PDB file of C-alpha atoms and ligand atoms in Angstrom:
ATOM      1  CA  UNK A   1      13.626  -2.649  20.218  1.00  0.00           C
ATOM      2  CA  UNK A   2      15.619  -5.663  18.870  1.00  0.00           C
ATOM      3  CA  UNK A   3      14.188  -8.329  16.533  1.00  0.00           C
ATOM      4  CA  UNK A   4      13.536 -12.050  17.726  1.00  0.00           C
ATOM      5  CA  UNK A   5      12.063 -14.999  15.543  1.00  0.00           C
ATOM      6  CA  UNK A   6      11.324 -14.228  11.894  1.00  0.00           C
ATOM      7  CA  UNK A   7       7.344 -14.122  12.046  1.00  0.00           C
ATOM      8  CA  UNK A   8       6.394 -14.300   8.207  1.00  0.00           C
ATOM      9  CA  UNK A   9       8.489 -13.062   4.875  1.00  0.00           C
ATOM     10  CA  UNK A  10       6.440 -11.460   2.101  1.00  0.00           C
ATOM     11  CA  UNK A  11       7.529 -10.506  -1.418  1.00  0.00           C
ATOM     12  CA  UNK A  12       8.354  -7.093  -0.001  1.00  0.00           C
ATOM     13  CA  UNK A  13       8.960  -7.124   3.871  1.00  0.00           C
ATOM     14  CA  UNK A  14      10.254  -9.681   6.770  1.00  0.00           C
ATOM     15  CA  UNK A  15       7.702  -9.503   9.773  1.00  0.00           C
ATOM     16  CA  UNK A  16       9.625 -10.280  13.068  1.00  0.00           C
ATOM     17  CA  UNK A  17       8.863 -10.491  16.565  1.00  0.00           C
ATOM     18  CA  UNK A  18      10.275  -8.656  19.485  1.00  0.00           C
ATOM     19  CA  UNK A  19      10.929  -9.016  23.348  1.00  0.00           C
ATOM     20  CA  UNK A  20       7.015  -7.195  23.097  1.00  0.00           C
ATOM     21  CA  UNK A  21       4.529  -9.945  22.277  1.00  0.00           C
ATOM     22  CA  UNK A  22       2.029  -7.060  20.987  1.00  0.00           C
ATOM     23  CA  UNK A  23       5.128  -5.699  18.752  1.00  0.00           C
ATOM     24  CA  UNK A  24       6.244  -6.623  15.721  1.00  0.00           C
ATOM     25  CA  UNK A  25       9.208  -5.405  13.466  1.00  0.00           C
ATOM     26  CA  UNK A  26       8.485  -4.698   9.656  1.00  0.00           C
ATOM     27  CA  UNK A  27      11.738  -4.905   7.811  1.00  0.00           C
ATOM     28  CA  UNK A  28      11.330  -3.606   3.751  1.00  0.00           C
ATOM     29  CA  UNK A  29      13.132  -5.681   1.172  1.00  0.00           C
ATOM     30  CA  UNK A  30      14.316  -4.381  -2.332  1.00  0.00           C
ATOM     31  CA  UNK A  31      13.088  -7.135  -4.028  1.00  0.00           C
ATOM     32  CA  UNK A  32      10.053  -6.564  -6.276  1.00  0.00           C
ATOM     33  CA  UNK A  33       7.628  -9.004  -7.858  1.00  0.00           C
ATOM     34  CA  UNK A  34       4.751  -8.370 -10.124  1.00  0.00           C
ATOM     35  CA  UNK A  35       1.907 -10.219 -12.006  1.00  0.00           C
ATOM     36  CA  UNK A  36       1.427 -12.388  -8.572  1.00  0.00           C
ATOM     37  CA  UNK A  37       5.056 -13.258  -8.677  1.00  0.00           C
ATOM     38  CA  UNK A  38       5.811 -14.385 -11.902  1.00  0.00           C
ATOM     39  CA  UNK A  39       8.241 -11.128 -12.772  1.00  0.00           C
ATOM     40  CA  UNK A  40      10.678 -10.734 -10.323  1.00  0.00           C
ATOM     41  CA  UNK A  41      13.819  -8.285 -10.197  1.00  0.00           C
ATOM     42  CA  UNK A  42      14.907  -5.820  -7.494  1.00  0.00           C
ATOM     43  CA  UNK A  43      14.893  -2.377  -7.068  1.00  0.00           C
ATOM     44  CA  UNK A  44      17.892  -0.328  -5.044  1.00  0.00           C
ATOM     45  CA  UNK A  45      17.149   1.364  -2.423  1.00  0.00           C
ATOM     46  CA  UNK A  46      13.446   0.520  -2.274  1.00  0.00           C
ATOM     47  CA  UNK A  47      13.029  -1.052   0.587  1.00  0.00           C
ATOM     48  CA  UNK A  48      14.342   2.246   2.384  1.00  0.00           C
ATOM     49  CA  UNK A  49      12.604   4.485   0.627  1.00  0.00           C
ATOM     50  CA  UNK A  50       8.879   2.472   1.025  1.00  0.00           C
ATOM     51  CA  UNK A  51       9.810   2.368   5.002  1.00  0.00           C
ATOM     52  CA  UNK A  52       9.839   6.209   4.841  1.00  0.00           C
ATOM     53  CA  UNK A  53       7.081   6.795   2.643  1.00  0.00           C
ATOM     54  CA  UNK A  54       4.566   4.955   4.593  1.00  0.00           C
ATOM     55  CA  UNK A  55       5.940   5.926   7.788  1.00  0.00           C
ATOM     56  CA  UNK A  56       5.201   9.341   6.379  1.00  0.00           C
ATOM     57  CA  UNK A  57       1.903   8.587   5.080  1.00  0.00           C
ATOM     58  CA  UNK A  58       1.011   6.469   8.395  1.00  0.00           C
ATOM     59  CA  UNK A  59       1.808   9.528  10.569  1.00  0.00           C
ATOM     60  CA  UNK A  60       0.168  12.166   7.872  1.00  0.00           C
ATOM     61  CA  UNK A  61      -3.151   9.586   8.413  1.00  0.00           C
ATOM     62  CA  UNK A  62      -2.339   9.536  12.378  1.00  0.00           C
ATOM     63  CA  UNK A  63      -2.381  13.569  12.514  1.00  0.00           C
ATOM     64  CA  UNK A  64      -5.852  13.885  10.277  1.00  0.00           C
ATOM     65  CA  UNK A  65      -7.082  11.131  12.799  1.00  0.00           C
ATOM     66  CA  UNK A  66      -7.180   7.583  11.439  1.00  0.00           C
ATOM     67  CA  UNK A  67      -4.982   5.511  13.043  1.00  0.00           C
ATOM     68  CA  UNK A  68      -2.417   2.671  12.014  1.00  0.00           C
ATOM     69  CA  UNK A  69      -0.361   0.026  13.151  1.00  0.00           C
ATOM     70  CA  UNK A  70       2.666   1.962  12.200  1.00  0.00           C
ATOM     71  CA  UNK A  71       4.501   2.902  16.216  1.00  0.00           C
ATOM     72  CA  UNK A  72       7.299   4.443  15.100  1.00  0.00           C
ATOM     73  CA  UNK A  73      10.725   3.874  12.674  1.00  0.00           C
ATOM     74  CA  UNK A  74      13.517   2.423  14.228  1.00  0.00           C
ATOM     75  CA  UNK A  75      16.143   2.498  10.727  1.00  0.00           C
ATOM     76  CA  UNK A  76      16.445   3.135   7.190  1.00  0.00           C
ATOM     77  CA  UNK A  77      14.649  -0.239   6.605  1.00  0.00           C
ATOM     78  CA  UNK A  78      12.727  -1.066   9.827  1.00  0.00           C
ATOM     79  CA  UNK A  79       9.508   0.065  11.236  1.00  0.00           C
ATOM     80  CA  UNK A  80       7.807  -1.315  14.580  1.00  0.00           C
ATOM     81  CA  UNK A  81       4.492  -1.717  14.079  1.00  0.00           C
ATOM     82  CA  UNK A  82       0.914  -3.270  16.170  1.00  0.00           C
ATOM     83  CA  UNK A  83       0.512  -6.819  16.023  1.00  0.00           C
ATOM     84  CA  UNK A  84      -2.584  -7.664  14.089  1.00  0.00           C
ATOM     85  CA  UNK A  85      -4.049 -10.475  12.934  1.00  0.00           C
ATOM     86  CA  UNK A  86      -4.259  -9.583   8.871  1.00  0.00           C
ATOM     87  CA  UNK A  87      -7.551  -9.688   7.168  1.00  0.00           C
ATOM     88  CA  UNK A  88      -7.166 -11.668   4.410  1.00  0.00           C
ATOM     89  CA  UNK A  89      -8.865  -8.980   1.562  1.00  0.00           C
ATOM     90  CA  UNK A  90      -7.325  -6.468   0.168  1.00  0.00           C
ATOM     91  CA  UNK A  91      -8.984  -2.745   0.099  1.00  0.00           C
ATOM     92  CA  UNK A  92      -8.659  -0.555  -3.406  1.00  0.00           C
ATOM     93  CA  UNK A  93      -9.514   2.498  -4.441  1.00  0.00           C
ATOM     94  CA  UNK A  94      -9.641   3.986  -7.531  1.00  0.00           C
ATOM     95  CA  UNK A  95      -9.551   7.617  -8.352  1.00  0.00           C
ATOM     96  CA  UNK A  96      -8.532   7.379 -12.151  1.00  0.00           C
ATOM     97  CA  UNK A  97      -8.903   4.768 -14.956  1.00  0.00           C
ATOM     98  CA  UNK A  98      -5.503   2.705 -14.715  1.00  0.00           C
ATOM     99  CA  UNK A  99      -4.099  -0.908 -14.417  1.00  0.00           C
ATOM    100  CA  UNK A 100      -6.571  -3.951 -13.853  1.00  0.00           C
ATOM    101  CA  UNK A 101      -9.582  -1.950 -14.032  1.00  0.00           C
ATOM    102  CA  UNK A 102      -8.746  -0.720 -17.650  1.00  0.00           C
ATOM    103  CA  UNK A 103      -8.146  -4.253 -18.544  1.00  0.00           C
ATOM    104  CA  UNK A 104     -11.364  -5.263 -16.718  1.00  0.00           C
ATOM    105  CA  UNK A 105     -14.203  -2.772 -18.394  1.00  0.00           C
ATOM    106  CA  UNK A 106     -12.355  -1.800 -21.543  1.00  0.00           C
ATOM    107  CA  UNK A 107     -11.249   1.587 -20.674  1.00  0.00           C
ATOM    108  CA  UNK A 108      -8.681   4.146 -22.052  1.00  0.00           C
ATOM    109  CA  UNK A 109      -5.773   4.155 -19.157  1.00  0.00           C
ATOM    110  CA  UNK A 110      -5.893   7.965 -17.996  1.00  0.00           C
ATOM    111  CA  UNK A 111      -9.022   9.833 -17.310  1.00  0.00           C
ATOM    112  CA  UNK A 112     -10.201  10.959 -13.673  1.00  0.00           C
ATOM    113  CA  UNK A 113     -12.976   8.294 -13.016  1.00  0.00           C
ATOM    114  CA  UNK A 114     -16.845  10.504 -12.247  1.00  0.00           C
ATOM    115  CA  UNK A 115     -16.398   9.103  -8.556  1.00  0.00           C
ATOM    116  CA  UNK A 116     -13.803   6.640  -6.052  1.00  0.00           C
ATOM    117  CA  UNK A 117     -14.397   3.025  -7.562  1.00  0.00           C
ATOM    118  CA  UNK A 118     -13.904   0.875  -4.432  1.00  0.00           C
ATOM    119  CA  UNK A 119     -13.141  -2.613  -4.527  1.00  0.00           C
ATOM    120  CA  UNK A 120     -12.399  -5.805  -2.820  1.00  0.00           C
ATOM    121  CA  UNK A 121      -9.559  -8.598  -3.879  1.00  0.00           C
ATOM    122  CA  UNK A 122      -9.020 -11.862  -1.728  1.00  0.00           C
ATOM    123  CA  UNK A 123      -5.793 -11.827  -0.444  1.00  0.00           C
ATOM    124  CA  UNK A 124      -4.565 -15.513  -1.599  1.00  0.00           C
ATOM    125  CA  UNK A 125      -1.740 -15.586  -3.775  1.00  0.00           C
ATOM    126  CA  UNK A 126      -2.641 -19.484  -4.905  1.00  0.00           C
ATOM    127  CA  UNK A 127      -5.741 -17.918  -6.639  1.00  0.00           C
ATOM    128  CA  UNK A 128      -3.615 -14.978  -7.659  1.00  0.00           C
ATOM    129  CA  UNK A 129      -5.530 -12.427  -5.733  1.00  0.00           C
ATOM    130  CA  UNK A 130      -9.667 -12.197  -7.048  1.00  0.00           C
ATOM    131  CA  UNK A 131     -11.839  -9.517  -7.495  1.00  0.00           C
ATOM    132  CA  UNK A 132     -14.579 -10.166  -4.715  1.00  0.00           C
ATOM    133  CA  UNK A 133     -17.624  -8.394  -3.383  1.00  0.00           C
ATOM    134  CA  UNK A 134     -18.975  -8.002   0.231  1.00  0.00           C
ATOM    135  CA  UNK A 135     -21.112 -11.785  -0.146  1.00  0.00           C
ATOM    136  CA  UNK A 136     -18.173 -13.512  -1.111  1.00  0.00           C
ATOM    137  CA  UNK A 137     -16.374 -11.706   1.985  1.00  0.00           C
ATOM    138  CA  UNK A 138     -19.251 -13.252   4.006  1.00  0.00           C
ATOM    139  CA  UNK A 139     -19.334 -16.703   3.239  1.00  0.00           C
ATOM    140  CA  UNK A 140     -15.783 -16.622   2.671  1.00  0.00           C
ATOM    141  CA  UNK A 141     -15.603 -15.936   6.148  1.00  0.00           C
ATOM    142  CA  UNK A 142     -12.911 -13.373   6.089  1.00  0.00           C
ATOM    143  CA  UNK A 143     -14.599 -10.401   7.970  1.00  0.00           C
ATOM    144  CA  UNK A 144     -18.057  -9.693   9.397  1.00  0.00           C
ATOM    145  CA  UNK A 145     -20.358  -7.227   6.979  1.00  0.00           C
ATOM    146  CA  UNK A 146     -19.844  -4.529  10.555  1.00  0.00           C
ATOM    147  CA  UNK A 147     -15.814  -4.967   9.865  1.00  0.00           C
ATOM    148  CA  UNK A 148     -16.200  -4.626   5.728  1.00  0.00           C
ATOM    149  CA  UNK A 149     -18.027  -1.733   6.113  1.00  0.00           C
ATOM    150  CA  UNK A 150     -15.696   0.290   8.968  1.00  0.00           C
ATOM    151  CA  UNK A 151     -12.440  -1.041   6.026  1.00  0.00           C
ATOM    152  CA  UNK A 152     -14.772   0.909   3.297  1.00  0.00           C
ATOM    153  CA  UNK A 153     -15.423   4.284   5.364  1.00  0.00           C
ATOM    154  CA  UNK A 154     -11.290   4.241   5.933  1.00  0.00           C
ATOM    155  CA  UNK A 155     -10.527   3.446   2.605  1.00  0.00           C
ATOM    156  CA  UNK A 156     -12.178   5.958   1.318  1.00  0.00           C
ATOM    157  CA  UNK A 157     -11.645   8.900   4.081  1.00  0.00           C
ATOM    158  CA  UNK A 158      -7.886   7.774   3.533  1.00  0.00           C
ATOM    159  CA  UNK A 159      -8.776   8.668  -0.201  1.00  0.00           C
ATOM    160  CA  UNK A 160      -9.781  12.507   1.077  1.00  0.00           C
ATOM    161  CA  UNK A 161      -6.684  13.181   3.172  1.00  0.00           C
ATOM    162  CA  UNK A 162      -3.856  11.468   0.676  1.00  0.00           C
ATOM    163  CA  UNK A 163      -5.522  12.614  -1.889  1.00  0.00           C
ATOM    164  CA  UNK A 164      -5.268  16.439  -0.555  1.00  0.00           C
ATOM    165  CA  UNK A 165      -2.107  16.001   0.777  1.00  0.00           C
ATOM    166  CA  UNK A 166      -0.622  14.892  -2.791  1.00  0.00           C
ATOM    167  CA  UNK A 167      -2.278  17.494  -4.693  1.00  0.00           C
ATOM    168  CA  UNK A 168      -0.214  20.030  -2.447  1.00  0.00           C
ATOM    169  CA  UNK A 169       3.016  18.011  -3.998  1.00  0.00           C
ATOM    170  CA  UNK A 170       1.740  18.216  -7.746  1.00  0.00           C
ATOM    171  CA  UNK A 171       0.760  14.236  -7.279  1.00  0.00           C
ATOM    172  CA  UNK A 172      -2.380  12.489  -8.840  1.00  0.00           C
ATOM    173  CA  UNK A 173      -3.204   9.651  -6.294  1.00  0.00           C
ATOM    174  CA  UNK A 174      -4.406   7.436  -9.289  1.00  0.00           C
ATOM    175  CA  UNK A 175      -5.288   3.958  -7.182  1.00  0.00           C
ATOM    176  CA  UNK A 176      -3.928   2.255  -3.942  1.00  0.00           C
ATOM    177  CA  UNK A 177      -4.135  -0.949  -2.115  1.00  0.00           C
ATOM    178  CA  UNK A 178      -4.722  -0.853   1.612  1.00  0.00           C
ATOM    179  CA  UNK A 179      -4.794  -3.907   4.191  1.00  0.00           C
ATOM    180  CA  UNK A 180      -6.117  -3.872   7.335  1.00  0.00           C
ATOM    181  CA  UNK A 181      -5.885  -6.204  10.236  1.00  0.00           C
ATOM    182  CA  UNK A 182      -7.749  -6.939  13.659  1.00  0.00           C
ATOM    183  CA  UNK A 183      -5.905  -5.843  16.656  1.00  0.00           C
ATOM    184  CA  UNK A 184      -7.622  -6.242  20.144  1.00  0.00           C
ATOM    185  CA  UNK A 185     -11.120  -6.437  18.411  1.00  0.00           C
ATOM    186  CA  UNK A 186     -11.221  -3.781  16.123  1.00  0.00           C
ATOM    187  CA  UNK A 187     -10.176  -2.903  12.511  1.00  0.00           C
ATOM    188  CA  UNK A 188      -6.817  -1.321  11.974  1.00  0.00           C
ATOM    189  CA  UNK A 189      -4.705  -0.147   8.787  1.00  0.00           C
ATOM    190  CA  UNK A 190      -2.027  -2.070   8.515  1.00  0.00           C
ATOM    191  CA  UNK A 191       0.751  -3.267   5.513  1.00  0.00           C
ATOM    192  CA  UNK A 192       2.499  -0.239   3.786  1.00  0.00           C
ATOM    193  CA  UNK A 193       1.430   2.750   2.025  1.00  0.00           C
ATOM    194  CA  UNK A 194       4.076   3.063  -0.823  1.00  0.00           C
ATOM    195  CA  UNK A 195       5.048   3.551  -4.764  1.00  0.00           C
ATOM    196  CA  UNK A 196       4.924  -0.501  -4.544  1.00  0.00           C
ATOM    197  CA  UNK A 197       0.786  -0.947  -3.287  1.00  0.00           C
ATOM    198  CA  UNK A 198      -0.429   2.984  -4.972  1.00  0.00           C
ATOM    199  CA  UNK A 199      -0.115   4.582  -8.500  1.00  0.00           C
ATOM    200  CA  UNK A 200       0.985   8.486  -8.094  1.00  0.00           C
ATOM    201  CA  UNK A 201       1.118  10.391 -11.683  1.00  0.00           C
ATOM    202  CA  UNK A 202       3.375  13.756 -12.063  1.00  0.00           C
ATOM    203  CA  UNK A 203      -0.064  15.906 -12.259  1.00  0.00           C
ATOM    204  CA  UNK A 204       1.578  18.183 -15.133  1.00  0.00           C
ATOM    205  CA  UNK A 205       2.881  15.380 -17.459  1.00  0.00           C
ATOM    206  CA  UNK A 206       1.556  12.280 -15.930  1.00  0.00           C
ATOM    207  CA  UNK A 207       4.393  11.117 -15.782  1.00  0.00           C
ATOM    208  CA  UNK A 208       4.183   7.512 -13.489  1.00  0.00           C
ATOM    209  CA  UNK A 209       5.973   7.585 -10.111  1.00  0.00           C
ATOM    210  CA  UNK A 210       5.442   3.936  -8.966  1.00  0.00           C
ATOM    211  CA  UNK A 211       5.991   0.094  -8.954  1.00  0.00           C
ATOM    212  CA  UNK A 212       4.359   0.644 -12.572  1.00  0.00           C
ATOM    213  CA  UNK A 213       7.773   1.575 -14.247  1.00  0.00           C
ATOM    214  CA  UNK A 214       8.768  -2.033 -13.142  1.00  0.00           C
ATOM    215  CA  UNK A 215       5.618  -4.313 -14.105  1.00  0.00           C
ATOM    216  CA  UNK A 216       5.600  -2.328 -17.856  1.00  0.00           C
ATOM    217  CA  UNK A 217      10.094  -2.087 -17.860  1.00  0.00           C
ATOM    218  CA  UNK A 218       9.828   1.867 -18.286  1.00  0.00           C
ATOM    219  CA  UNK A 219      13.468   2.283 -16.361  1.00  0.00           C
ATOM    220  CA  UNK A 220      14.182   5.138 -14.177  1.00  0.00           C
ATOM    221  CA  UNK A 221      12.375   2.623 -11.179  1.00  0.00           C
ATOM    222  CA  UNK A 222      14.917   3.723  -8.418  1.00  0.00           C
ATOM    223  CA  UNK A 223      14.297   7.280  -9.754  1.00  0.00           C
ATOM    224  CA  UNK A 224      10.510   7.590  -9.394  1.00  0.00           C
ATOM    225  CA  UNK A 225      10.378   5.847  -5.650  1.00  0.00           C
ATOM    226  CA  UNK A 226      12.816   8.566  -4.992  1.00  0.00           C
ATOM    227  CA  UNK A 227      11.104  11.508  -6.548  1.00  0.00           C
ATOM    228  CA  UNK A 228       7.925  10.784  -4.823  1.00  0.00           C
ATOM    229  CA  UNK A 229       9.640  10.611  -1.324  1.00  0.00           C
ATOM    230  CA  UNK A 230      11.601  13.931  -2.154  1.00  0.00           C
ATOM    231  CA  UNK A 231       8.375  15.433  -2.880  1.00  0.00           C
ATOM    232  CA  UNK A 232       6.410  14.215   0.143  1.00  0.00           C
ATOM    233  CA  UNK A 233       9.420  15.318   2.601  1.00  0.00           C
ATOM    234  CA  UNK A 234      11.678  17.284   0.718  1.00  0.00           C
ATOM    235  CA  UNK A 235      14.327  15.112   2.072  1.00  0.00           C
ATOM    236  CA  UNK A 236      17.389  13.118   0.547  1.00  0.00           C
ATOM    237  CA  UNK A 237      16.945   9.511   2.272  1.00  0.00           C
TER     238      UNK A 237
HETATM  239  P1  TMP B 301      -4.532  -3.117 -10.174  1.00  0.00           P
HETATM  240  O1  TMP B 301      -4.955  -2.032 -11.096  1.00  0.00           O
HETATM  241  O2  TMP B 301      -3.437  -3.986 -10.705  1.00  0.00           O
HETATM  242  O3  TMP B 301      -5.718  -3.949  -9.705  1.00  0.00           O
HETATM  243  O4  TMP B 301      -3.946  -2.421  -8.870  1.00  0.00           O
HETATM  244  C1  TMP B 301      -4.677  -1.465  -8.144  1.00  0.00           C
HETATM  245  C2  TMP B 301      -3.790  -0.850  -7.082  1.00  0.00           C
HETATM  246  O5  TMP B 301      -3.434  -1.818  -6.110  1.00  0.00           O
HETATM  247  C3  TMP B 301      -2.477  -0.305  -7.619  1.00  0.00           C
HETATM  248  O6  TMP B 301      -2.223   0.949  -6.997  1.00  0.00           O
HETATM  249  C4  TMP B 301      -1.436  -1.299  -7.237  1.00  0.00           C
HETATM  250  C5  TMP B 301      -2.023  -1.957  -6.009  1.00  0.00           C
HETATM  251  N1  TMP B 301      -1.726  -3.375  -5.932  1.00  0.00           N
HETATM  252  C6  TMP B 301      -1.005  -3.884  -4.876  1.00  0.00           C
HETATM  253  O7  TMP B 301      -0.593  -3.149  -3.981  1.00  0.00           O
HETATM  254  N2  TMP B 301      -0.772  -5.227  -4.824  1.00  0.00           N
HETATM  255  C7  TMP B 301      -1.231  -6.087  -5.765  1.00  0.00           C
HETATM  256  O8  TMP B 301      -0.984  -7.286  -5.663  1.00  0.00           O
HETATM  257  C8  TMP B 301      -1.969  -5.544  -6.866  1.00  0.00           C
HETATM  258  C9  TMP B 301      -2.482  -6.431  -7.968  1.00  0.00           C
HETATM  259  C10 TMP B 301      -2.196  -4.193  -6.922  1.00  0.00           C
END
């Protein structure tokens, strides 16, 4: 499968079309941003290493039996993917007390939260991305309460099975950011799975092994993105 017309660039990934008009190519960038843009560097390698984590955590989800829009990869950088039409809120969950929600409610970063937080952000980078809740979703007009609620179950039966599945690899799934789009009617996970859009602590020495060690300048950026994959897969890249 070949790529046609440049679709849409993000701050991580070029969307392009192909000869398919219900295919799309997702090509992963190194760069990085953080803080809605305003820090921006690059990381090496990332882009190939975030193509082959989510591909591994889109066909992990596939093979426990919630489906993607991931197809299949197609090189170190490309993966071709469903067409869907993105729905514009972002899905995270929240399995310990880290990043915006320590800011939010005052908390010490670190401790395993009693239960999943779940949580909604409007996906609009000119507002820099707000917390909203399932009325503002409504008369927002950005998915129907039936679609909201189908994005919740998955987020959170998601949680279960990567949340397993890392535990296996001596991995805290701490929080992650999922997107899901509409393709032929119904709700499907879409974006990336990846250090950039989770936060994965060593379990030992919690340790951070994600898109963290760039926003806070810890070094060793390259290192973690590539630890994590080695872990899932065992695999050099
Ligand atoms: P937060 O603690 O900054 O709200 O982030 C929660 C999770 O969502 C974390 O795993 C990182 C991810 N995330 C993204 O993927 N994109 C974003 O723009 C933001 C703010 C967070």
């Amino acid at each position: 499968m070949e790529k046609k017309a440049l679709l849409y660039e993000g701050k991580a990934k070029r969307i392009y079309t192909t000869e398919d008009p219900g295919l799309l190519i997702a090509a992963y960038k190194d760069d990085a941003t953080a803080f809605n843009g305003l820090k921006k560097g690059q990381i090496a390698n990332k882009g190939i290493l975030n193509n082959k984590i989510s591909a591994f955590f889109f066909t992990l989800l596939a093979q426990a039996g919630v489906d993607s829009h991931f197809v299949k990869l197609l090189s170190d950088r490309e993966m071709l993917v469903k067409k869907v039409e993105i729905i514009r809120v972002e899905v995270v969950v929240r399995n310990y007390a880290a990043g915006s929600l320590v800011e939010r409610l005052g908390l010490e970063e670190g401790p395993p939260l009693s239960r999943p937080v779940l949580e909604f952000y409007y996906k609009n980078d000119a507002l820099g991305d707000p917390l909203i809740n399932e009325d503002h979703i409504a008369v927002l007009n950005l998915a129907t309460p039936a679609q909201v609620g189908i994005m919740a179950d998955q987020a959170l039966t998601i949680n279960e099975i990567l949340t397993r599945h890392l535990q296996t690899r001596n991995l805290l799934l701490v929080d992650y950011k999922l997107e899901f789009g509409l393709h032929q009617g119904n709700v499907l996970l879409a974006d990336e799975i990846s250090p950039d859009t989770c936060r994965f602590w060593e379990a030992t020495t919690g340790e951070k092994l994600d898109k963290d060690r760039f926003r806070r300048d810890l070094g060793g950026v390259e290192e973690a993105y590539q630890e994590i994959y080695r872990r899932l897969t065992g695999g050099e890249n």
